[in-house]
Amino acid sequence: MAVARLRSAAARVRPALAGAIGERRLLGTAAAAAEVTTDAAAAVAAGVSRWEPMGAREYYDYRRAIYGDITHKAILVDAAGTLLAPTEPMAQVYRTIGQKYGVEYSEDEILMRYRRAYAQPWGRSRLRYVNDGRPFWQHIVSSSTGCSDLQYFEEVYQYYTTEKAWHLCDPDAGRVFQALRRAGVKTAVVSNFDTRLRPLLQALKCDQWFDAVAVSAEVAAEKPNPTIFLKACDLLGVKPEETVHIGDDRRNDVWGARDAGCDAWLWGSDVYSFKEVAERIGVEV
C-alpha cells in the first residue's frame, strides 16, 4: 500500500518517561505517553503541512477516483502518545508519590528498572491489559520502585485515572474531530489499554468525539494484532480499506494497521496534527 512520506522526520513523538499504558511506551500505571519535540510542537501550533508527494499525489488521485473527494470513510486513532500524553514523567510521579512509602530510588534508577520490567514477557496471561490491568501494573510499579506496598500502588494507579495526569497532544483536536464528524467521517480510538480508558476519555471530555472505542482489554487482542483494528472497523461499519489509522508506534500502529488492510500514518513523522490528518483525507477544518 502506498505511503505518504515527509521531508523531515526530525521532529518525532518519543515515548514519554511517564506513567501510562500502552503500546510500546513507558507506562506508569495507566496509559502510555509521548513528548513532542520542539520542532514538532511548533509545527502543530502553526498548522504547517509538510507532506512531500513522492508518489503520494498519484495515490490520492487514485483514492479519490474510488471514494470521492473524501479519501477515507473513517479515522482510527491511537490513545497514549497520539491523542493523549501524560502531564509529568512517569519516574517523577513514581518517586514523588513513593517517598512517603519509603521509595529511595532516583528517577533514573526507576526508569531503568521500569524499562527492564516492561521488556520482560508477562507470563500470567496472554494479554498484559486484562480488565483493569491491576496485576500487570502492580508488577511494573513494584519492580520499578522496589516497593510492594498495596496502598502505594493504588495511589499511583488511581492517579493515572484522573484528568490531571493527562493532557491532549493536539490542543486543536476537538475542533478537528467536530469537522470530521460533520463531514460524515467516522472516528474511533484503538488502543492497547485497560478498562480505565473509557472513563479517562470522559474525564478529559473527548469521549464524544468518537463513534467507537476499541480497547485491547475488551477486545482480547493487542496491537499489532490485526484483530483489534478489524474490530474497530466492524464497530464503525466500514471496511479496512476505507480506513486510516493514526498512531505513534511504527510496529504496533503502522504495521499492525496495514496487516489488517487499513491505511496508516505515523504520528510525529507522517503527520503532526489532526488538522493535517483531516486535510489530507479531504476534509476542510
PDB file of C-alpha atoms in Angstrom:
ATOM      1  CA  MET A   1       0.000   0.000   0.000  1.00  0.00           C
ATOM      2  CA  ALA A   2       1.332   3.386  -0.917  1.00  0.00           C
ATOM      3  CA  VAL A   3       2.513   5.580   1.926  1.00  0.00           C
ATOM      4  CA  ALA A   4       2.860   9.334   2.195  1.00  0.00           C
ATOM      5  CA  ARG A   5       6.371  10.483   3.059  1.00  0.00           C
ATOM      6  CA  LEU A   6       7.537  13.700   4.600  1.00  0.00           C
ATOM      7  CA  ARG A   7      10.511  15.963   4.039  1.00  0.00           C
ATOM      8  CA  SER A   8      11.594  15.991   7.676  1.00  0.00           C
ATOM      9  CA  ALA A   9      11.401  13.270  10.265  1.00  0.00           C
ATOM     10  CA  ALA A  10      13.494  15.123  12.814  1.00  0.00           C
ATOM     11  CA  ALA A  11      10.548  16.033  14.990  1.00  0.00           C
ATOM     12  CA  ARG A  12       9.050  12.820  16.286  1.00  0.00           C
ATOM     13  CA  VAL A  13       6.867  11.731  19.096  1.00  0.00           C
ATOM     14  CA  ARG A  14       9.116   9.976  21.633  1.00  0.00           C
ATOM     15  CA  PRO A  15       7.961   7.549  24.277  1.00  0.00           C
ATOM     16  CA  ALA A  16       7.366   9.640  27.366  1.00  0.00           C
ATOM     17  CA  LEU A  17       9.025   8.626  30.550  1.00  0.00           C
ATOM     18  CA  ALA A  18       5.657   8.787  32.100  1.00  0.00           C
ATOM     19  CA  GLY A  19       3.061   6.728  33.707  1.00  0.00           C
ATOM     20  CA  ALA A  20       0.853   5.238  31.155  1.00  0.00           C
ATOM     21  CA  ILE A  21      -0.466   2.252  29.477  1.00  0.00           C
ATOM     22  CA  GLY A  22       0.116   1.066  26.277  1.00  0.00           C
ATOM     23  CA  GLU A  23       1.658   0.129  23.202  1.00  0.00           C
ATOM     24  CA  ARG A  24       5.474   0.153  23.496  1.00  0.00           C
ATOM     25  CA  ARG A  25       5.646   3.067  25.861  1.00  0.00           C
ATOM     26  CA  LEU A  26       6.937   3.687  29.314  1.00  0.00           C
ATOM     27  CA  LEU A  27       3.791   3.367  31.296  1.00  0.00           C
ATOM     28  CA  GLY A  28       3.055   4.492  34.682  1.00  0.00           C
ATOM     29  CA  THR A  29       0.030   2.675  35.685  1.00  0.00           C
ATOM     30  CA  ALA A  30      -2.405   3.879  33.268  1.00  0.00           C
ATOM     31  CA  ALA A  31      -1.727   4.544  29.671  1.00  0.00           C
ATOM     32  CA  ALA A  32       1.210   5.438  27.560  1.00  0.00           C
ATOM     33  CA  ALA A  33       2.665   8.633  26.523  1.00  0.00           C
ATOM     34  CA  ALA A  34       4.756  10.734  24.326  1.00  0.00           C
ATOM     35  CA  GLU A  35       6.558  14.035  24.281  1.00  0.00           C
ATOM     36  CA  VAL A  36       6.514  16.095  21.111  1.00  0.00           C
ATOM     37  CA  THR A  37       9.821  17.708  20.255  1.00  0.00           C
ATOM     38  CA  THR A  38      10.109  21.477  19.990  1.00  0.00           C
ATOM     39  CA  ASP A  39      10.043  21.439  16.206  1.00  0.00           C
ATOM     40  CA  ALA A  40       7.001  19.179  16.048  1.00  0.00           C
ATOM     41  CA  ALA A  41       5.137  21.235  18.633  1.00  0.00           C
ATOM     42  CA  ALA A  42       5.859  24.392  16.683  1.00  0.00           C
ATOM     43  CA  ALA A  43       4.636  22.732  13.527  1.00  0.00           C
ATOM     44  CA  VAL A  44       1.393  21.699  15.216  1.00  0.00           C
ATOM     45  CA  ALA A  45       0.857  25.234  16.525  1.00  0.00           C
ATOM     46  CA  ALA A  46       1.498  26.713  13.107  1.00  0.00           C
ATOM     47  CA  GLY A  47      -0.669  24.160  11.335  1.00  0.00           C
ATOM     48  CA  VAL A  48       2.108  23.629   8.822  1.00  0.00           C
ATOM     49  CA  SER A  49       1.741  20.771   6.374  1.00  0.00           C
ATOM     50  CA  ARG A  50       4.987  19.152   5.290  1.00  0.00           C
ATOM     51  CA  TRP A  51       3.661  16.321   3.191  1.00  0.00           C
ATOM     52  CA  GLU A  52       6.151  15.556   0.440  1.00  0.00           C
ATOM     53  CA  PRO A  53       4.379  13.938  -2.535  1.00  0.00           C
ATOM     54  CA  MET A  54       6.909  11.355  -3.831  1.00  0.00           C
ATOM     55  CA  GLY A  55       4.098   9.257  -5.278  1.00  0.00           C
ATOM     56  CA  ALA A  56       1.528  10.404  -2.745  1.00  0.00           C
ATOM     57  CA  ARG A  57      -0.242  12.690  -5.216  1.00  0.00           C
ATOM     58  CA  GLU A  58      -0.851   9.775  -7.584  1.00  0.00           C
ATOM     59  CA  TYR A  59      -2.016   7.637  -4.697  1.00  0.00           C
ATOM     60  CA  TYR A  60      -4.552  10.204  -3.536  1.00  0.00           C
ATOM     61  CA  ASP A  61      -5.777  10.793  -7.073  1.00  0.00           C
ATOM     62  CA  TYR A  62      -6.327   7.046  -7.190  1.00  0.00           C
ATOM     63  CA  ARG A  63      -8.230   7.038  -3.890  1.00  0.00           C
ATOM     64  CA  ARG A  64     -10.392   9.999  -4.902  1.00  0.00           C
ATOM     65  CA  ALA A  65     -11.297   8.204  -8.107  1.00  0.00           C
ATOM     66  CA  ILE A  66     -12.623   5.340  -5.962  1.00  0.00           C
ATOM     67  CA  TYR A  67     -14.025   7.058  -2.852  1.00  0.00           C
ATOM     68  CA  GLY A  68     -14.658  10.630  -3.963  1.00  0.00           C
ATOM     69  CA  ASP A  69     -13.257  13.877  -2.570  1.00  0.00           C
ATOM     70  CA  ILE A  70     -13.000  12.409   0.945  1.00  0.00           C
ATOM     71  CA  THR A  71     -10.472   9.604   0.574  1.00  0.00           C
ATOM     72  CA  HIS A  72     -11.216   7.713   3.800  1.00  0.00           C
ATOM     73  CA  LYS A  73     -14.565   6.986   5.398  1.00  0.00           C
ATOM     74  CA  ALA A  74     -13.130   6.502   8.881  1.00  0.00           C
ATOM     75  CA  ILE A  75     -10.169   7.508  11.040  1.00  0.00           C
ATOM     76  CA  LEU A  76      -8.781   5.315  13.820  1.00  0.00           C
ATOM     77  CA  VAL A  77      -6.642   6.992  16.485  1.00  0.00           C
ATOM     78  CA  ASP A  78      -4.173   5.581  18.984  1.00  0.00           C
ATOM     79  CA  ALA A  79      -4.673   6.843  22.546  1.00  0.00           C
ATOM     80  CA  ALA A  80      -1.478   7.260  24.570  1.00  0.00           C
ATOM     81  CA  GLY A  81       1.220   9.072  22.649  1.00  0.00           C
ATOM     82  CA  THR A  82      -1.092  10.265  19.878  1.00  0.00           C
ATOM     83  CA  LEU A  83      -4.354  11.523  21.329  1.00  0.00           C
ATOM     84  CA  LEU A  84      -3.158  11.779  24.949  1.00  0.00           C
ATOM     85  CA  ALA A  85       0.117  12.359  26.770  1.00  0.00           C
ATOM     86  CA  PRO A  86       0.959  12.278  30.485  1.00  0.00           C
ATOM     87  CA  THR A  87       1.386  15.568  32.293  1.00  0.00           C
ATOM     88  CA  GLU A  88       4.531  14.537  34.180  1.00  0.00           C
ATOM     89  CA  PRO A  89       7.284  11.955  33.587  1.00  0.00           C
ATOM     90  CA  MET A  90       6.493   8.518  34.960  1.00  0.00           C
ATOM     91  CA  ALA A  91       9.650   8.211  37.054  1.00  0.00           C
ATOM     92  CA  GLN A  92       8.943  11.566  38.678  1.00  0.00           C
ATOM     93  CA  VAL A  93       5.405  10.510  39.593  1.00  0.00           C
ATOM     94  CA  TYR A  94       6.536   7.131  40.933  1.00  0.00           C
ATOM     95  CA  ARG A  95       9.204   8.771  43.080  1.00  0.00           C
ATOM     96  CA  THR A  96       7.111  11.702  44.314  1.00  0.00           C
ATOM     97  CA  ILE A  97       4.238   9.512  45.458  1.00  0.00           C
ATOM     98  CA  GLY A  98       6.602   6.806  46.655  1.00  0.00           C
ATOM     99  CA  GLN A  99       8.673   8.944  49.011  1.00  0.00           C
ATOM    100  CA  LYS A 100       6.124   8.613  51.817  1.00  0.00           C
ATOM    101  CA  TYR A 101       6.170   4.841  51.288  1.00  0.00           C
ATOM    102  CA  GLY A 102       9.932   4.561  51.541  1.00  0.00           C
ATOM    103  CA  VAL A 103      10.889   4.595  47.855  1.00  0.00           C
ATOM    104  CA  GLU A 104      14.541   5.655  47.707  1.00  0.00           C
ATOM    105  CA  TYR A 105      15.488   5.052  44.069  1.00  0.00           C
ATOM    106  CA  SER A 106      16.321   8.071  41.942  1.00  0.00           C
ATOM    107  CA  GLU A 107      14.215   8.875  38.892  1.00  0.00           C
ATOM    108  CA  ASP A 108      16.960   7.492  36.644  1.00  0.00           C
ATOM    109  CA  GLU A 109      17.029   4.242  38.602  1.00  0.00           C
ATOM    110  CA  ILE A 110      13.240   3.957  38.499  1.00  0.00           C
ATOM    111  CA  LEU A 111      13.263   4.496  34.764  1.00  0.00           C
ATOM    112  CA  MET A 112      15.981   1.882  34.232  1.00  0.00           C
ATOM    113  CA  ARG A 113      14.140  -0.673  36.382  1.00  0.00           C
ATOM    114  CA  TYR A 114      10.851   0.156  34.661  1.00  0.00           C
ATOM    115  CA  ARG A 115      12.320  -0.474  31.227  1.00  0.00           C
ATOM    116  CA  ARG A 116      13.779  -3.767  32.358  1.00  0.00           C
ATOM    117  CA  ALA A 117      10.489  -4.940  33.897  1.00  0.00           C
ATOM    118  CA  TYR A 118       8.357  -3.815  30.973  1.00  0.00           C
ATOM    119  CA  ALA A 119      10.621  -5.582  28.448  1.00  0.00           C
ATOM    120  CA  GLN A 120      10.171  -8.940  30.175  1.00  0.00           C
ATOM    121  CA  PRO A 121       7.473 -11.352  28.943  1.00  0.00           C
ATOM    122  CA  TRP A 122       4.302 -11.196  31.010  1.00  0.00           C
ATOM    123  CA  GLY A 123       3.656 -14.822  31.894  1.00  0.00           C
ATOM    124  CA  ARG A 124       0.434 -14.563  33.905  1.00  0.00           C
ATOM    125  CA  SER A 125      -1.873 -14.169  30.896  1.00  0.00           C
ATOM    126  CA  ARG A 126      -1.787 -13.904  27.114  1.00  0.00           C
ATOM    127  CA  LEU A 127      -2.503 -10.172  27.347  1.00  0.00           C
ATOM    128  CA  ARG A 128      -0.876  -7.587  29.577  1.00  0.00           C
ATOM    129  CA  TYR A 129      -4.013  -5.493  29.930  1.00  0.00           C
ATOM    130  CA  VAL A 130      -6.763  -7.763  31.216  1.00  0.00           C
ATOM    131  CA  ASN A 131      -9.815  -5.974  32.604  1.00  0.00           C
ATOM    132  CA  ASP A 132      -8.466  -3.150  34.806  1.00  0.00           C
ATOM    133  CA  GLY A 133      -4.861  -4.276  34.347  1.00  0.00           C
ATOM    134  CA  ARG A 134      -4.084  -4.270  38.064  1.00  0.00           C
ATOM    135  CA  PRO A 135      -1.936  -7.442  38.245  1.00  0.00           C
ATOM    136  CA  PHE A 136       0.312  -6.281  35.422  1.00  0.00           C
ATOM    137  CA  TRP A 137       0.676  -2.729  36.704  1.00  0.00           C
ATOM    138  CA  GLN A 138       1.230  -3.860  40.270  1.00  0.00           C
ATOM    139  CA  HIS A 139       4.143  -5.943  38.987  1.00  0.00           C
ATOM    140  CA  ILE A 140       5.540  -2.993  36.999  1.00  0.00           C
ATOM    141  CA  VAL A 141       5.253  -0.483  39.847  1.00  0.00           C
ATOM    142  CA  SER A 142       6.828  -2.770  42.442  1.00  0.00           C
ATOM    143  CA  SER A 143       9.610  -3.832  40.038  1.00  0.00           C
ATOM    144  CA  SER A 144      10.360  -0.210  39.164  1.00  0.00           C
ATOM    145  CA  THR A 145      10.471   1.137  42.706  1.00  0.00           C
ATOM    146  CA  GLY A 146      11.230  -1.847  44.943  1.00  0.00           C
ATOM    147  CA  CYS A 147       8.056  -1.037  46.895  1.00  0.00           C
ATOM    148  CA  SER A 148       5.285  -3.643  47.127  1.00  0.00           C
ATOM    149  CA  ASP A 149       3.020  -1.635  49.416  1.00  0.00           C
ATOM    150  CA  LEU A 150      -0.518  -2.077  48.052  1.00  0.00           C
ATOM    151  CA  GLN A 151      -1.579   1.369  49.262  1.00  0.00           C
ATOM    152  CA  TYR A 152       1.288   2.913  47.304  1.00  0.00           C
ATOM    153  CA  PHE A 153       0.315   1.005  44.180  1.00  0.00           C
ATOM    154  CA  GLU A 154      -3.322   2.080  44.490  1.00  0.00           C
ATOM    155  CA  GLU A 155      -2.353   5.720  44.844  1.00  0.00           C
ATOM    156  CA  VAL A 156      -0.221   5.563  41.694  1.00  0.00           C
ATOM    157  CA  TYR A 157      -2.857   3.558  39.847  1.00  0.00           C
ATOM    158  CA  GLN A 158      -5.667   5.957  40.741  1.00  0.00           C
ATOM    159  CA  TYR A 159      -3.577   8.997  39.822  1.00  0.00           C
ATOM    160  CA  TYR A 160      -3.400   7.812  36.217  1.00  0.00           C
ATOM    161  CA  THR A 161      -7.185   7.501  36.125  1.00  0.00           C
ATOM    162  CA  THR A 162      -7.642  11.256  36.599  1.00  0.00           C
ATOM    163  CA  GLU A 163      -7.593  14.082  34.071  1.00  0.00           C
ATOM    164  CA  LYS A 164      -4.802  15.866  35.969  1.00  0.00           C
ATOM    165  CA  ALA A 165      -2.415  13.087  34.918  1.00  0.00           C
ATOM    166  CA  TRP A 166      -3.071  13.637  31.190  1.00  0.00           C
ATOM    167  CA  HIS A 167      -3.382  16.283  28.515  1.00  0.00           C
ATOM    168  CA  LEU A 168      -4.303  16.255  24.839  1.00  0.00           C
ATOM    169  CA  CYS A 169      -1.335  16.025  22.461  1.00  0.00           C
ATOM    170  CA  ASP A 170      -3.039  18.351  19.984  1.00  0.00           C
ATOM    171  CA  PRO A 171      -4.925  21.239  21.641  1.00  0.00           C
ATOM    172  CA  ASP A 172      -6.885  21.782  18.419  1.00  0.00           C
ATOM    173  CA  ALA A 173      -8.143  18.191  18.306  1.00  0.00           C
ATOM    174  CA  GLY A 174     -11.703  18.965  19.399  1.00  0.00           C
ATOM    175  CA  ARG A 175     -12.350  21.381  16.548  1.00  0.00           C
ATOM    176  CA  VAL A 176     -10.888  18.920  14.037  1.00  0.00           C
ATOM    177  CA  PHE A 177     -12.915  15.927  15.192  1.00  0.00           C
ATOM    178  CA  GLN A 178     -16.088  18.005  15.075  1.00  0.00           C
ATOM    179  CA  ALA A 179     -15.283  18.918  11.467  1.00  0.00           C
ATOM    180  CA  LEU A 180     -14.625  15.273  10.622  1.00  0.00           C
ATOM    181  CA  ARG A 181     -17.941  14.172  12.037  1.00  0.00           C
ATOM    182  CA  ARG A 182     -19.805  16.962  10.225  1.00  0.00           C
ATOM    183  CA  ALA A 183     -18.209  15.701   7.013  1.00  0.00           C
ATOM    184  CA  GLY A 184     -19.517  12.208   7.723  1.00  0.00           C
ATOM    185  CA  VAL A 185     -16.143  10.687   8.603  1.00  0.00           C
ATOM    186  CA  LYS A 186     -16.457   8.107  11.376  1.00  0.00           C
ATOM    187  CA  THR A 187     -13.887   8.041  14.173  1.00  0.00           C
ATOM    188  CA  ALA A 188     -12.683   5.518  16.745  1.00  0.00           C
ATOM    189  CA  VAL A 189      -9.955   5.139  19.352  1.00  0.00           C
ATOM    190  CA  VAL A 190      -7.879   1.951  19.010  1.00  0.00           C
ATOM    191  CA  SER A 191      -5.618   1.390  21.988  1.00  0.00           C
ATOM    192  CA  ASN A 192      -3.633  -1.147  23.973  1.00  0.00           C
ATOM    193  CA  PHE A 193      -5.127  -0.097  27.279  1.00  0.00           C
ATOM    194  CA  ASP A 194      -7.039  -1.459  30.226  1.00  0.00           C
ATOM    195  CA  THR A 195     -10.631  -0.632  31.110  1.00  0.00           C
ATOM    196  CA  ARG A 196      -9.691   2.763  32.554  1.00  0.00           C
ATOM    197  CA  LEU A 197      -9.540   4.250  29.062  1.00  0.00           C
ATOM    198  CA  ARG A 198     -13.259   4.965  28.673  1.00  0.00           C
ATOM    199  CA  PRO A 199     -13.649   6.879  31.963  1.00  0.00           C
ATOM    200  CA  LEU A 200     -10.382   8.693  31.228  1.00  0.00           C
ATOM    201  CA  LEU A 201     -11.700   9.887  27.854  1.00  0.00           C
ATOM    202  CA  GLN A 202     -14.847  11.057  29.639  1.00  0.00           C
ATOM    203  CA  ALA A 203     -12.801  12.901  32.269  1.00  0.00           C
ATOM    204  CA  LEU A 204     -10.866  14.676  29.506  1.00  0.00           C
ATOM    205  CA  LYS A 205     -14.177  15.499  27.784  1.00  0.00           C
ATOM    206  CA  CYS A 206     -13.121  13.960  24.479  1.00  0.00           C
ATOM    207  CA  ASP A 207     -15.210  10.775  24.527  1.00  0.00           C
ATOM    208  CA  GLN A 208     -17.953  12.474  22.471  1.00  0.00           C
ATOM    209  CA  TRP A 209     -15.506  12.968  19.593  1.00  0.00           C
ATOM    210  CA  PHE A 210     -15.574   9.267  18.768  1.00  0.00           C
ATOM    211  CA  ASP A 211     -18.166   6.871  17.404  1.00  0.00           C
ATOM    212  CA  ALA A 212     -16.448   3.844  18.935  1.00  0.00           C
ATOM    213  CA  VAL A 213     -13.607   2.768  21.223  1.00  0.00           C
ATOM    214  CA  ALA A 214     -11.693  -0.484  20.700  1.00  0.00           C
ATOM    215  CA  VAL A 215      -9.698  -1.279  23.856  1.00  0.00           C
ATOM    216  CA  SER A 216      -7.353  -4.255  23.923  1.00  0.00           C
ATOM    217  CA  ALA A 217      -8.580  -5.301  27.372  1.00  0.00           C
ATOM    218  CA  GLU A 218     -12.117  -5.596  25.974  1.00  0.00           C
ATOM    219  CA  VAL A 219     -11.303  -6.935  22.520  1.00  0.00           C
ATOM    220  CA  ALA A 220      -8.844  -9.517  23.928  1.00  0.00           C
ATOM    221  CA  ALA A 221      -6.265  -8.558  21.300  1.00  0.00           C
ATOM    222  CA  GLU A 222      -3.384  -6.092  21.474  1.00  0.00           C
ATOM    223  CA  LYS A 223      -1.827  -4.133  18.625  1.00  0.00           C
ATOM    224  CA  PRO A 224      -0.164  -5.062  16.310  1.00  0.00           C
ATOM    225  CA  ASN A 225      -2.651  -7.966  16.162  1.00  0.00           C
ATOM    226  CA  PRO A 226      -4.938  -7.086  13.214  1.00  0.00           C
ATOM    227  CA  THR A 227      -7.942  -8.285  15.232  1.00  0.00           C
ATOM    228  CA  ILE A 228      -8.241  -5.044  17.194  1.00  0.00           C
ATOM    229  CA  PHE A 229      -8.217  -2.929  14.014  1.00  0.00           C
ATOM    230  CA  LEU A 230     -10.797  -5.179  12.372  1.00  0.00           C
ATOM    231  CA  LYS A 231     -12.957  -4.900  15.486  1.00  0.00           C
ATOM    232  CA  ALA A 232     -12.826  -1.096  15.273  1.00  0.00           C
ATOM    233  CA  CYS A 233     -13.824  -1.217  11.605  1.00  0.00           C
ATOM    234  CA  ASP A 234     -16.700  -3.539  12.476  1.00  0.00           C
ATOM    235  CA  LEU A 235     -17.885  -1.169  15.219  1.00  0.00           C
ATOM    236  CA  LEU A 236     -17.863   1.706  12.733  1.00  0.00           C
ATOM    237  CA  GLY A 237     -19.456  -0.287   9.933  1.00  0.00           C
ATOM    238  CA  VAL A 238     -16.618   0.350   7.466  1.00  0.00           C
ATOM    239  CA  LYS A 239     -14.176  -1.808   5.530  1.00  0.00           C
ATOM    240  CA  PRO A 240     -10.473  -1.749   6.491  1.00  0.00           C
ATOM    241  CA  GLU A 241      -9.506  -0.342   3.095  1.00  0.00           C
ATOM    242  CA  GLU A 242     -11.814   2.618   3.736  1.00  0.00           C
ATOM    243  CA  THR A 243      -9.964   3.461   6.937  1.00  0.00           C
ATOM    244  CA  VAL A 244      -6.748   5.173   8.011  1.00  0.00           C
ATOM    245  CA  HIS A 245      -5.155   4.630  11.422  1.00  0.00           C
ATOM    246  CA  ILE A 246      -3.024   7.287  13.143  1.00  0.00           C
ATOM    247  CA  GLY A 247      -0.524   6.263  15.827  1.00  0.00           C
ATOM    248  CA  ASP A 248       2.977   6.941  17.136  1.00  0.00           C
ATOM    249  CA  ASP A 249       4.343   3.380  17.152  1.00  0.00           C
ATOM    250  CA  ARG A 250       5.617   2.089  13.829  1.00  0.00           C
ATOM    251  CA  ARG A 251       5.266  -1.585  14.777  1.00  0.00           C
ATOM    252  CA  ASN A 252       2.003  -1.530  16.706  1.00  0.00           C
ATOM    253  CA  ASP A 253       0.188   1.209  14.829  1.00  0.00           C
ATOM    254  CA  VAL A 254       1.521   1.349  11.281  1.00  0.00           C
ATOM    255  CA  TRP A 255       2.477  -2.244  10.579  1.00  0.00           C
ATOM    256  CA  GLY A 256      -0.417  -3.641  12.594  1.00  0.00           C
ATOM    257  CA  ALA A 257      -3.000  -1.478  10.826  1.00  0.00           C
ATOM    258  CA  ARG A 258      -1.609  -2.317   7.408  1.00  0.00           C
ATOM    259  CA  ASP A 259      -1.720  -6.020   8.201  1.00  0.00           C
ATOM    260  CA  ALA A 260      -5.432  -5.514   8.875  1.00  0.00           C
ATOM    261  CA  GLY A 261      -5.845  -3.861   5.459  1.00  0.00           C
ATOM    262  CA  CYS A 262      -6.069  -0.265   6.728  1.00  0.00           C
ATOM    263  CA  ASP A 263      -4.086   2.717   5.566  1.00  0.00           C
ATOM    264  CA  ALA A 264      -1.764   4.005   8.323  1.00  0.00           C
ATOM    265  CA  TRP A 265       0.219   7.160   9.103  1.00  0.00           C
ATOM    266  CA  LEU A 266       2.876   7.566  11.769  1.00  0.00           C
ATOM    267  CA  TRP A 267       2.125  10.396  14.210  1.00  0.00           C
ATOM    268  CA  GLY A 268       5.110  12.705  14.554  1.00  0.00           C
ATOM    269  CA  SER A 269       6.547  11.661  11.196  1.00  0.00           C
ATOM    270  CA  ASP A 270       3.874  11.300   8.507  1.00  0.00           C
ATOM    271  CA  VAL A 271       1.505  13.710  10.244  1.00  0.00           C
ATOM    272  CA  TYR A 272       1.992  16.195  13.075  1.00  0.00           C
ATOM    273  CA  SER A 273      -1.546  17.337  13.853  1.00  0.00           C
ATOM    274  CA  PHE A 274      -5.139  16.194  13.458  1.00  0.00           C
ATOM    275  CA  LYS A 275      -5.783  19.184  11.212  1.00  0.00           C
ATOM    276  CA  GLU A 276      -3.175  17.792   8.846  1.00  0.00           C
ATOM    277  CA  VAL A 277      -4.878  14.384   9.005  1.00  0.00           C
ATOM    278  CA  ALA A 278      -8.274  15.899   8.176  1.00  0.00           C
ATOM    279  CA  GLU A 279      -6.964  17.985   5.297  1.00  0.00           C
ATOM    280  CA  ARG A 280      -5.046  15.054   3.875  1.00  0.00           C
ATOM    281  CA  ILE A 281      -8.195  12.966   3.555  1.00  0.00           C
ATOM    282  CA  GLY A 282     -10.093  15.888   2.036  1.00  0.00           C
ATOM    283  CA  VAL A 283     -11.911  17.490   4.980  1.00  0.00           C
ATOM    284  CA  GLU A 284     -11.544  21.228   5.395  1.00  0.00           C
ATOM    285  CA  VAL A 285     -11.196  22.417   9.001  1.00  0.00           C
TER     286      VAL A 285
END
